Amino acid sequence: MAIYESEHTKFMREWLKAHPEELEVQRQGRALWWDKPQDLKETAANTASSVKNKAYYYQNEV
């Protein structure tokens, strides 16, 4: 029994074989937004300084 592979997945595999330079562009784009070093102290400070939301956000205070 064969494992299903969508037409899009097949297209992308073939396209990346024909254009291997795009993998480097993909890595650069990912590094631009996601692959950043994490500062645990800064993350903890951001979490501690957040304001808790109300149970029902749109409720008016009377």
JSON list of N, CA and C in Angstrom, two decimals:
[
{"chain": "A", "resi": 1, "resn": "MET", "atom": "N", "xyz": [0.84, -1.18, 0.00]},
{"chain": "A", "resi": 1, "resn": "MET", "atom": "CA", "xyz": [0.00, 0.00, 0.00]},
{"chain": "A", "resi": 1, "resn": "MET", "atom": "C", "xyz": [0.88, 1.25, 0.00]},
{"chain": "A", "resi": 2, "resn": "ALA", "atom": "N", "xyz": [0.61, 2.15, -0.91]},
{"chain": "A", "resi": 2, "resn": "ALA", "atom": "CA", "xyz": [1.39, 3.37, -1.04]},
{"chain": "A", "resi": 2, "resn": "ALA", "atom": "C", "xyz": [0.91, 4.44, -0.07]},
{"chain": "A", "resi": 3, "resn": "ILE", "atom": "N", "xyz": [1.83, 5.27, 0.39]},
{"chain": "A", "resi": 3, "resn": "ILE", "atom": "CA", "xyz": [1.49, 6.39, 1.26]},
{"chain": "A", "resi": 3, "resn": "ILE", "atom": "C", "xyz": [1.06, 7.55, 0.37]},
{"chain": "A", "resi": 4, "resn": "TYR", "atom": "N", "xyz": [-0.05, 8.18, 0.74]},
{"chain": "A", "resi": 4, "resn": "TYR", "atom": "CA", "xyz": [-0.59, 9.28, -0.06]},
{"chain": "A", "resi": 4, "resn": "TYR", "atom": "C", "xyz": [0.35, 10.49, 0.01]},
{"chain": "A", "resi": 5, "resn": "GLU", "atom": "N", "xyz": [0.53, 11.12, -1.13]},
{"chain": "A", "resi": 5, "resn": "GLU", "atom": "CA", "xyz": [1.30, 12.36, -1.22]},
{"chain": "A", "resi": 5, "resn": "GLU", "atom": "C", "xyz": [0.52, 13.30, -2.13]},
{"chain": "A", "resi": 6, "resn": "SER", "atom": "N", "xyz": [0.21, 14.49, -1.62]},
{"chain": "A", "resi": 6, "resn": "SER", "atom": "CA", "xyz": [-0.61, 15.42, -2.37]},
{"chain": "A", "resi": 6, "resn": "SER", "atom": "C", "xyz": [0.13, 15.94, -3.60]},
{"chain": "A", "resi": 7, "resn": "GLU", "atom": "N", "xyz": [-0.63, 16.48, -4.52]},
{"chain": "A", "resi": 7, "resn": "GLU", "atom": "CA", "xyz": [-0.05, 17.05, -5.73]},
{"chain": "A", "resi": 7, "resn": "GLU", "atom": "C", "xyz": [0.85, 18.24, -5.38]},
{"chain": "A", "resi": 8, "resn": "HIS", "atom": "N", "xyz": [0.45, 18.99, -4.38]},
{"chain": "A", "resi": 8, "resn": "HIS", "atom": "CA", "xyz": [1.25, 20.14, -3.97]},
{"chain": "A", "resi": 8, "resn": "HIS", "atom": "C", "xyz": [2.61, 19.69, -3.42]},
{"chain": "A", "resi": 9, "resn": "THR", "atom": "N", "xyz": [2.60, 18.64, -2.61]},
{"chain": "A", "resi": 9, "resn": "THR", "atom": "CA", "xyz": [3.85, 18.12, -2.06]},
{"chain": "A", "resi": 9, "resn": "THR", "atom": "C", "xyz": [4.75, 17.62, -3.18]},
{"chain": "A", "resi": 10, "resn": "LYS", "atom": "N", "xyz": [4.19, 16.91, -4.13]},
{"chain": "A", "resi": 10, "resn": "LYS", "atom": "CA", "xyz": [4.97, 16.43, -5.27]},
{"chain": "A", "resi": 10, "resn": "LYS", "atom": "C", "xyz": [5.56, 17.60, -6.06]},
{"chain": "A", "resi": 11, "resn": "PHE", "atom": "N", "xyz": [4.73, 18.62, -6.29]},
{"chain": "A", "resi": 11, "resn": "PHE", "atom": "CA", "xyz": [5.20, 19.79, -7.02]},
{"chain": "A", "resi": 11, "resn": "PHE", "atom": "C", "xyz": [6.35, 20.46, -6.28]},
{"chain": "A", "resi": 12, "resn": "MET", "atom": "N", "xyz": [6.21, 20.64, -4.97]},
{"chain": "A", "resi": 12, "resn": "MET", "atom": "CA", "xyz": [7.25, 21.30, -4.20]},
{"chain": "A", "resi": 12, "resn": "MET", "atom": "C", "xyz": [8.55, 20.49, -4.20]},
{"chain": "A", "resi": 13, "resn": "ARG", "atom": "N", "xyz": [8.45, 19.17, -4.08]},
{"chain": "A", "resi": 13, "resn": "ARG", "atom": "CA", "xyz": [9.65, 18.33, -4.13]},
{"chain": "A", "resi": 13, "resn": "ARG", "atom": "C", "xyz": [10.37, 18.50, -5.48]},
{"chain": "A", "resi": 14, "resn": "GLU", "atom": "N", "xyz": [9.61, 18.44, -6.56]},
{"chain": "A", "resi": 14, "resn": "GLU", "atom": "CA", "xyz": [10.21, 18.58, -7.89]},
{"chain": "A", "resi": 14, "resn": "GLU", "atom": "C", "xyz": [10.78, 19.98, -8.10]},
{"chain": "A", "resi": 15, "resn": "TRP", "atom": "N", "xyz": [10.04, 20.99, -7.62]},
{"chain": "A", "resi": 15, "resn": "TRP", "atom": "CA", "xyz": [10.48, 22.37, -7.81]},
{"chain": "A", "resi": 15, "resn": "TRP", "atom": "C", "xyz": [11.76, 22.64, -7.04]},
{"chain": "A", "resi": 16, "resn": "LEU", "atom": "N", "xyz": [11.86, 22.10, -5.81]},
{"chain": "A", "resi": 16, "resn": "LEU", "atom": "CA", "xyz": [13.08, 22.30, -5.02]},
{"chain": "A", "resi": 16, "resn": "LEU", "atom": "C", "xyz": [14.26, 21.53, -5.61]},
{"chain": "A", "resi": 17, "resn": "LYS", "atom": "N", "xyz": [14.00, 20.40, -6.26]},
{"chain": "A", "resi": 17, "resn": "LYS", "atom": "CA", "xyz": [15.09, 19.70, -6.94]},
{"chain": "A", "resi": 17, "resn": "LYS", "atom": "C", "xyz": [15.62, 20.55, -8.09]},
{"chain": "A", "resi": 18, "resn": "ALA", "atom": "N", "xyz": [14.71, 21.23, -8.79]},
{"chain": "A", "resi": 18, "resn": "ALA", "atom": "CA", "xyz": [15.10, 22.06, -9.93]},
{"chain": "A", "resi": 18, "resn": "ALA", "atom": "C", "xyz": [15.69, 23.40, -9.48]},
{"chain": "A", "resi": 19, "resn": "HIS", "atom": "N", "xyz": [15.34, 23.87, -8.28]},
{"chain": "A", "resi": 19, "resn": "HIS", "atom": "CA", "xyz": [15.81, 25.17, -7.79]},
{"chain": "A", "resi": 19, "resn": "HIS", "atom": "C", "xyz": [16.40, 25.03, -6.38]},
{"chain": "A", "resi": 20, "resn": "PRO", "atom": "N", "xyz": [17.54, 24.37, -6.23]},
{"chain": "A", "resi": 20, "resn": "PRO", "atom": "CA", "xyz": [18.11, 24.14, -4.89]},
{"chain": "A", "resi": 20, "resn": "PRO", "atom": "C", "xyz": [18.52, 25.43, -4.19]},
{"chain": "A", "resi": 21, "resn": "GLU", "atom": "N", "xyz": [18.75, 26.50, -4.94]},
{"chain": "A", "resi": 21, "resn": "GLU", "atom": "CA", "xyz": [19.14, 27.77, -4.32]},
{"chain": "A", "resi": 21, "resn": "GLU", "atom": "C", "xyz": [18.03, 28.35, -3.45]},
{"chain": "A", "resi": 22, "resn": "GLU", "atom": "N", "xyz": [16.80, 27.94, -3.69]},
{"chain": "A", "resi": 22, "resn": "GLU", "atom": "CA", "xyz": [15.67, 28.45, -2.91]},
{"chain": "A", "resi": 22, "resn": "GLU", "atom": "C", "xyz": [15.70, 27.96, -1.46]},
{"chain": "A", "resi": 23, "resn": "LEU", "atom": "N", "xyz": [16.37, 26.85, -1.20]},
{"chain": "A", "resi": 23, "resn": "LEU", "atom": "CA", "xyz": [16.48, 26.37, 0.18]},
{"chain": "A", "resi": 23, "resn": "LEU", "atom": "C", "xyz": [17.27, 27.37, 1.03]},
{"chain": "A", "resi": 24, "resn": "GLU", "atom": "N", "xyz": [18.30, 27.96, 0.46]},
{"chain": "A", "resi": 24, "resn": "GLU", "atom": "CA", "xyz": [19.07, 28.96, 1.20]},
{"chain": "A", "resi": 24, "resn": "GLU", "atom": "C", "xyz": [18.24, 30.22, 1.43]},
{"chain": "A", "resi": 25, "resn": "VAL", "atom": "N", "xyz": [17.47, 30.62, 0.44]},
{"chain": "A", "resi": 25, "resn": "VAL", "atom": "CA", "xyz": [16.58, 31.78, 0.61]},
{"chain": "A", "resi": 25, "resn": "VAL", "atom": "C", "xyz": [15.56, 31.49, 1.70]},
{"chain": "A", "resi": 26, "resn": "GLN", "atom": "N", "xyz": [15.06, 30.27, 1.75]},
{"chain": "A", "resi": 26, "resn": "GLN", "atom": "CA", "xyz": [14.11, 29.87, 2.78]},
{"chain": "A", "resi": 26, "resn": "GLN", "atom": "C", "xyz": [14.75, 29.94, 4.16]},
{"chain": "A", "resi": 27, "resn": "ARG", "atom": "N", "xyz": [15.98, 29.47, 4.28]},
{"chain": "A", "resi": 27, "resn": "ARG", "atom": "CA", "xyz": [16.69, 29.53, 5.56]},
{"chain": "A", "resi": 27, "resn": "ARG", "atom": "C", "xyz": [16.91, 30.97, 6.01]},
{"chain": "A", "resi": 28, "resn": "GLN", "atom": "N", "xyz": [17.25, 31.83, 5.07]},
{"chain": "A", "resi": 28, "resn": "GLN", "atom": "CA", "xyz": [17.46, 33.24, 5.41]},
{"chain": "A", "resi": 28, "resn": "GLN", "atom": "C", "xyz": [16.16, 33.90, 5.88]},
{"chain": "A", "resi": 29, "resn": "GLY", "atom": "N", "xyz": [15.07, 33.58, 5.23]},
{"chain": "A", "resi": 29, "resn": "GLY", "atom": "CA", "xyz": [13.78, 34.12, 5.64]},
{"chain": "A", "resi": 29, "resn": "GLY", "atom": "C", "xyz": [13.38, 33.63, 7.02]},
{"chain": "A", "resi": 30, "resn": "ARG", "atom": "N", "xyz": [13.63, 32.38, 7.28]},
{"chain": "A", "resi": 30, "resn": "ARG", "atom": "CA", "xyz": [13.31, 31.83, 8.60]},
{"chain": "A", "resi": 30, "resn": "ARG", "atom": "C", "xyz": [14.17, 32.50, 9.67]},
{"chain": "A", "resi": 31, "resn": "ALA", "atom": "N", "xyz": [15.44, 32.67, 9.41]},
{"chain": "A", "resi": 31, "resn": "ALA", "atom": "CA", "xyz": [16.35, 33.29, 10.38]},
{"chain": "A", "resi": 31, "resn": "ALA", "atom": "C", "xyz": [15.97, 34.74, 10.64]},
{"chain": "A", "resi": 32, "resn": "LEU", "atom": "N", "xyz": [15.39, 35.38, 9.66]},
{"chain": "A", "resi": 32, "resn": "LEU", "atom": "CA", "xyz": [14.99, 36.78, 9.82]},
{"chain": "A", "resi": 32, "resn": "LEU", "atom": "C", "xyz": [13.94, 36.94, 10.90]},
{"chain": "A", "resi": 33, "resn": "TRP", "atom": "N", "xyz": [13.01, 35.98, 10.99]},
{"chain": "A", "resi": 33, "resn": "TRP", "atom": "CA", "xyz": [11.88, 36.13, 11.92]},
{"chain": "A", "resi": 33, "resn": "TRP", "atom": "C", "xyz": [11.90, 35.18, 13.09]},
{"chain": "A", "resi": 34, "resn": "TRP", "atom": "N", "xyz": [12.42, 33.96, 12.94]},
{"chain": "A", "resi": 34, "resn": "TRP", "atom": "CA", "xyz": [12.21, 32.93, 13.96]},
{"chain": "A", "resi": 34, "resn": "TRP", "atom": "C", "xyz": [13.46, 32.51, 14.71]},
{"chain": "A", "resi": 35, "resn": "ASP", "atom": "N", "xyz": [14.53, 32.29, 14.02]},
{"chain": "A", "resi": 35, "resn": "ASP", "atom": "CA", "xyz": [15.72, 31.72, 14.66]},
{"chain": "A", "resi": 35, "resn": "ASP", "atom": "C", "xyz": [16.52, 32.80, 15.37]},
{"chain": "A", "resi": 36, "resn": "LYS", "atom": "N", "xyz": [16.05, 33.20, 16.53]},
{"chain": "A", "resi": 36, "resn": "LYS", "atom": "CA", "xyz": [16.71, 34.24, 17.31]},
{"chain": "A", "resi": 36, "resn": "LYS", "atom": "C", "xyz": [17.12, 33.65, 18.66]},
{"chain": "A", "resi": 37, "resn": "PRO", "atom": "N", "xyz": [18.24, 34.12, 19.21]},
{"chain": "A", "resi": 37, "resn": "PRO", "atom": "CA", "xyz": [18.61, 33.65, 20.54]},
{"chain": "A", "resi": 37, "resn": "PRO", "atom": "C", "xyz": [17.59, 34.15, 21.57]},
{"chain": "A", "resi": 38, "resn": "GLN", "atom": "N", "xyz": [17.29, 33.32, 22.55]},
{"chain": "A", "resi": 38, "resn": "GLN", "atom": "CA", "xyz": [16.30, 33.65, 23.56]},
{"chain": "A", "resi": 38, "resn": "GLN", "atom": "C", "xyz": [16.98, 34.11, 24.84]},
{"chain": "A", "resi": 39, "resn": "ASP", "atom": "N", "xyz": [16.45, 35.17, 25.44]},
{"chain": "A", "resi": 39, "resn": "ASP", "atom": "CA", "xyz": [16.93, 35.66, 26.72]},
{"chain": "A", "resi": 39, "resn": "ASP", "atom": "C", "xyz": [15.90, 35.29, 27.77]},
{"chain": "A", "resi": 40, "resn": "LEU", "atom": "N", "xyz": [16.21, 34.33, 28.62]},
{"chain": "A", "resi": 40, "resn": "LEU", "atom": "CA", "xyz": [15.25, 33.83, 29.59]},
{"chain": "A", "resi": 40, "resn": "LEU", "atom": "C", "xyz": [14.85, 34.88, 30.62]},
{"chain": "A", "resi": 41, "resn": "LYS", "atom": "N", "xyz": [15.78, 35.74, 31.01]},
{"chain": "A", "resi": 41, "resn": "LYS", "atom": "CA", "xyz": [15.46, 36.79, 31.98]},
{"chain": "A", "resi": 41, "resn": "LYS", "atom": "C", "xyz": [14.45, 37.78, 31.39]},
{"chain": "A", "resi": 42, "resn": "GLU", "atom": "N", "xyz": [14.67, 38.15, 30.15]},
{"chain": "A", "resi": 42, "resn": "GLU", "atom": "CA", "xyz": [13.75, 39.08, 29.49]},
{"chain": "A", "resi": 42, "resn": "GLU", "atom": "C", "xyz": [12.37, 38.46, 29.30]},
{"chain": "A", "resi": 43, "resn": "THR", "atom": "N", "xyz": [12.33, 37.19, 28.93]},
{"chain": "A", "resi": 43, "resn": "THR", "atom": "CA", "xyz": [11.06, 36.50, 28.77]},
{"chain": "A", "resi": 43, "resn": "THR", "atom": "C", "xyz": [10.31, 36.42, 30.10]},
{"chain": "A", "resi": 44, "resn": "ALA", "atom": "N", "xyz": [11.02, 36.11, 31.17]},
{"chain": "A", "resi": 44, "resn": "ALA", "atom": "CA", "xyz": [10.39, 36.05, 32.49]},
{"chain": "A", "resi": 44, "resn": "ALA", "atom": "C", "xyz": [9.88, 37.42, 32.92]},
{"chain": "A", "resi": 45, "resn": "ALA", "atom": "N", "xyz": [10.64, 38.48, 32.65]},
{"chain": "A", "resi": 45, "resn": "ALA", "atom": "CA", "xyz": [10.21, 39.83, 33.00]},
{"chain": "A", "resi": 45, "resn": "ALA", "atom": "C", "xyz": [8.97, 40.22, 32.20]},
{"chain": "A", "resi": 46, "resn": "ASN", "atom": "N", "xyz": [8.91, 39.87, 30.93]},
{"chain": "A", "resi": 46, "resn": "ASN", "atom": "CA", "xyz": [7.73, 40.18, 30.11]},
{"chain": "A", "resi": 46, "resn": "ASN", "atom": "C", "xyz": [6.51, 39.44, 30.61]},
{"chain": "A", "resi": 47, "resn": "THR", "atom": "N", "xyz": [6.69, 38.20, 31.00]},
{"chain": "A", "resi": 47, "resn": "THR", "atom": "CA", "xyz": [5.57, 37.41, 31.52]},
{"chain": "A", "resi": 47, "resn": "THR", "atom": "C", "xyz": [5.08, 37.98, 32.85]},
{"chain": "A", "resi": 48, "resn": "ALA", "atom": "N", "xyz": [5.99, 38.35, 33.71]},
{"chain": "A", "resi": 48, "resn": "ALA", "atom": "CA", "xyz": [5.63, 38.88, 35.03]},
{"chain": "A", "resi": 48, "resn": "ALA", "atom": "C", "xyz": [4.95, 40.24, 34.92]},
{"chain": "A", "resi": 49, "resn": "SER", "atom": "N", "xyz": [5.27, 41.02, 33.92]},
{"chain": "A", "resi": 49, "resn": "SER", "atom": "CA", "xyz": [4.73, 42.37, 33.82]},
{"chain": "A", "resi": 49, "resn": "SER", "atom": "C", "xyz": [3.42, 42.44, 33.03]},
{"chain": "A", "resi": 50, "resn": "SER", "atom": "N", "xyz": [2.93, 41.31, 32.56]},
{"chain": "A", "resi": 50, "resn": "SER", "atom": "CA", "xyz": [1.69, 41.34, 31.78]},
{"chain": "A", "resi": 50, "resn": "SER", "atom": "C", "xyz": [0.49, 41.56, 32.68]},
{"chain": "A", "resi": 51, "resn": "VAL", "atom": "N", "xyz": [-0.53, 42.21, 32.15]},
{"chain": "A", "resi": 51, "resn": "VAL", "atom": "CA", "xyz": [-1.75, 42.49, 32.89]},
{"chain": "A", "resi": 51, "resn": "VAL", "atom": "C", "xyz": [-2.77, 41.42, 32.58]},
{"chain": "A", "resi": 52, "resn": "LYS", "atom": "N", "xyz": [-3.41, 40.89, 33.62]},
{"chain": "A", "resi": 52, "resn": "LYS", "atom": "CA", "xyz": [-4.38, 39.82, 33.44]},
{"chain": "A", "resi": 52, "resn": "LYS", "atom": "C", "xyz": [-5.64, 40.38, 32.78]},
{"chain": "A", "resi": 53, "resn": "ASN", "atom": "N", "xyz": [-6.16, 39.65, 31.79]},
{"chain": "A", "resi": 53, "resn": "ASN", "atom": "CA", "xyz": [-7.39, 40.05, 31.11]},
{"chain": "A", "resi": 53, "resn": "ASN", "atom": "C", "xyz": [-8.60, 39.76, 31.99]},
{"chain": "A", "resi": 54, "resn": "LYS", "atom": "N", "xyz": [-9.65, 40.52, 31.77]},
{"chain": "A", "resi": 54, "resn": "LYS", "atom": "CA", "xyz": [-10.90, 40.27, 32.48]},
{"chain": "A", "resi": 54, "resn": "LYS", "atom": "C", "xyz": [-11.50, 38.96, 31.96]},
{"chain": "A", "resi": 55, "resn": "ALA", "atom": "N", "xyz": [-12.39, 38.37, 32.75]},
{"chain": "A", "resi": 55, "resn": "ALA", "atom": "CA", "xyz": [-13.03, 37.13, 32.34]},
{"chain": "A", "resi": 55, "resn": "ALA", "atom": "C", "xyz": [-13.85, 37.35, 31.08]},
{"chain": "A", "resi": 56, "resn": "TYR", "atom": "N", "xyz": [-14.57, 38.46, 31.04]},
{"chain": "A", "resi": 56, "resn": "TYR", "atom": "CA", "xyz": [-15.33, 38.80, 29.84]},
{"chain": "A", "resi": 56, "resn": "TYR", "atom": "C", "xyz": [-14.83, 40.16, 29.38]},
{"chain": "A", "resi": 57, "resn": "TYR", "atom": "N", "xyz": [-14.09, 40.16, 28.31]},
{"chain": "A", "resi": 57, "resn": "TYR", "atom": "CA", "xyz": [-13.34, 41.34, 27.88]},
{"chain": "A", "resi": 57, "resn": "TYR", "atom": "C", "xyz": [-14.22, 42.54, 27.60]},
{"chain": "A", "resi": 58, "resn": "TYR", "atom": "N", "xyz": [-15.41, 42.34, 27.04]},
{"chain": "A", "resi": 58, "resn": "TYR", "atom": "CA", "xyz": [-16.24, 43.46, 26.61]},
{"chain": "A", "resi": 58, "resn": "TYR", "atom": "C", "xyz": [-17.22, 43.94, 27.69]},
{"chain": "A", "resi": 59, "resn": "GLN", "atom": "N", "xyz": [-17.15, 43.38, 28.89]},
{"chain": "A", "resi": 59, "resn": "GLN", "atom": "CA", "xyz": [-18.04, 43.80, 29.96]},
{"chain": "A", "resi": 59, "resn": "GLN", "atom": "C", "xyz": [-17.65, 45.19, 30.45]},
{"chain": "A", "resi": 60, "resn": "ASN", "atom": "N", "xyz": [-18.63, 46.09, 30.54]},
{"chain": "A", "resi": 60, "resn": "ASN", "atom": "CA", "xyz": [-18.38, 47.44, 31.05]},
{"chain": "A", "resi": 60, "resn": "ASN", "atom": "C", "xyz": [-18.40, 47.41, 32.56]},
{"chain": "A", "resi": 61, "resn": "GLU", "atom": "N", "xyz": [-17.51, 48.18, 33.14]},
{"chain": "A", "resi": 61, "resn": "GLU", "atom": "CA", "xyz": [-17.52, 48.29, 34.60]},
{"chain": "A", "resi": 61, "resn": "GLU", "atom": "C", "xyz": [-18.56, 49.31, 35.01]},
{"chain": "A", "resi": 62, "resn": "VAL", "atom": "N", "xyz": [-19.42, 48.95, 35.96]},
{"chain": "A", "resi": 62, "resn": "VAL", "atom": "CA", "xyz": [-20.48, 49.85, 36.42]},
{"chain": "A", "resi": 62, "resn": "VAL", "atom": "C", "xyz": [-20.29, 50.17, 37.87]}
]
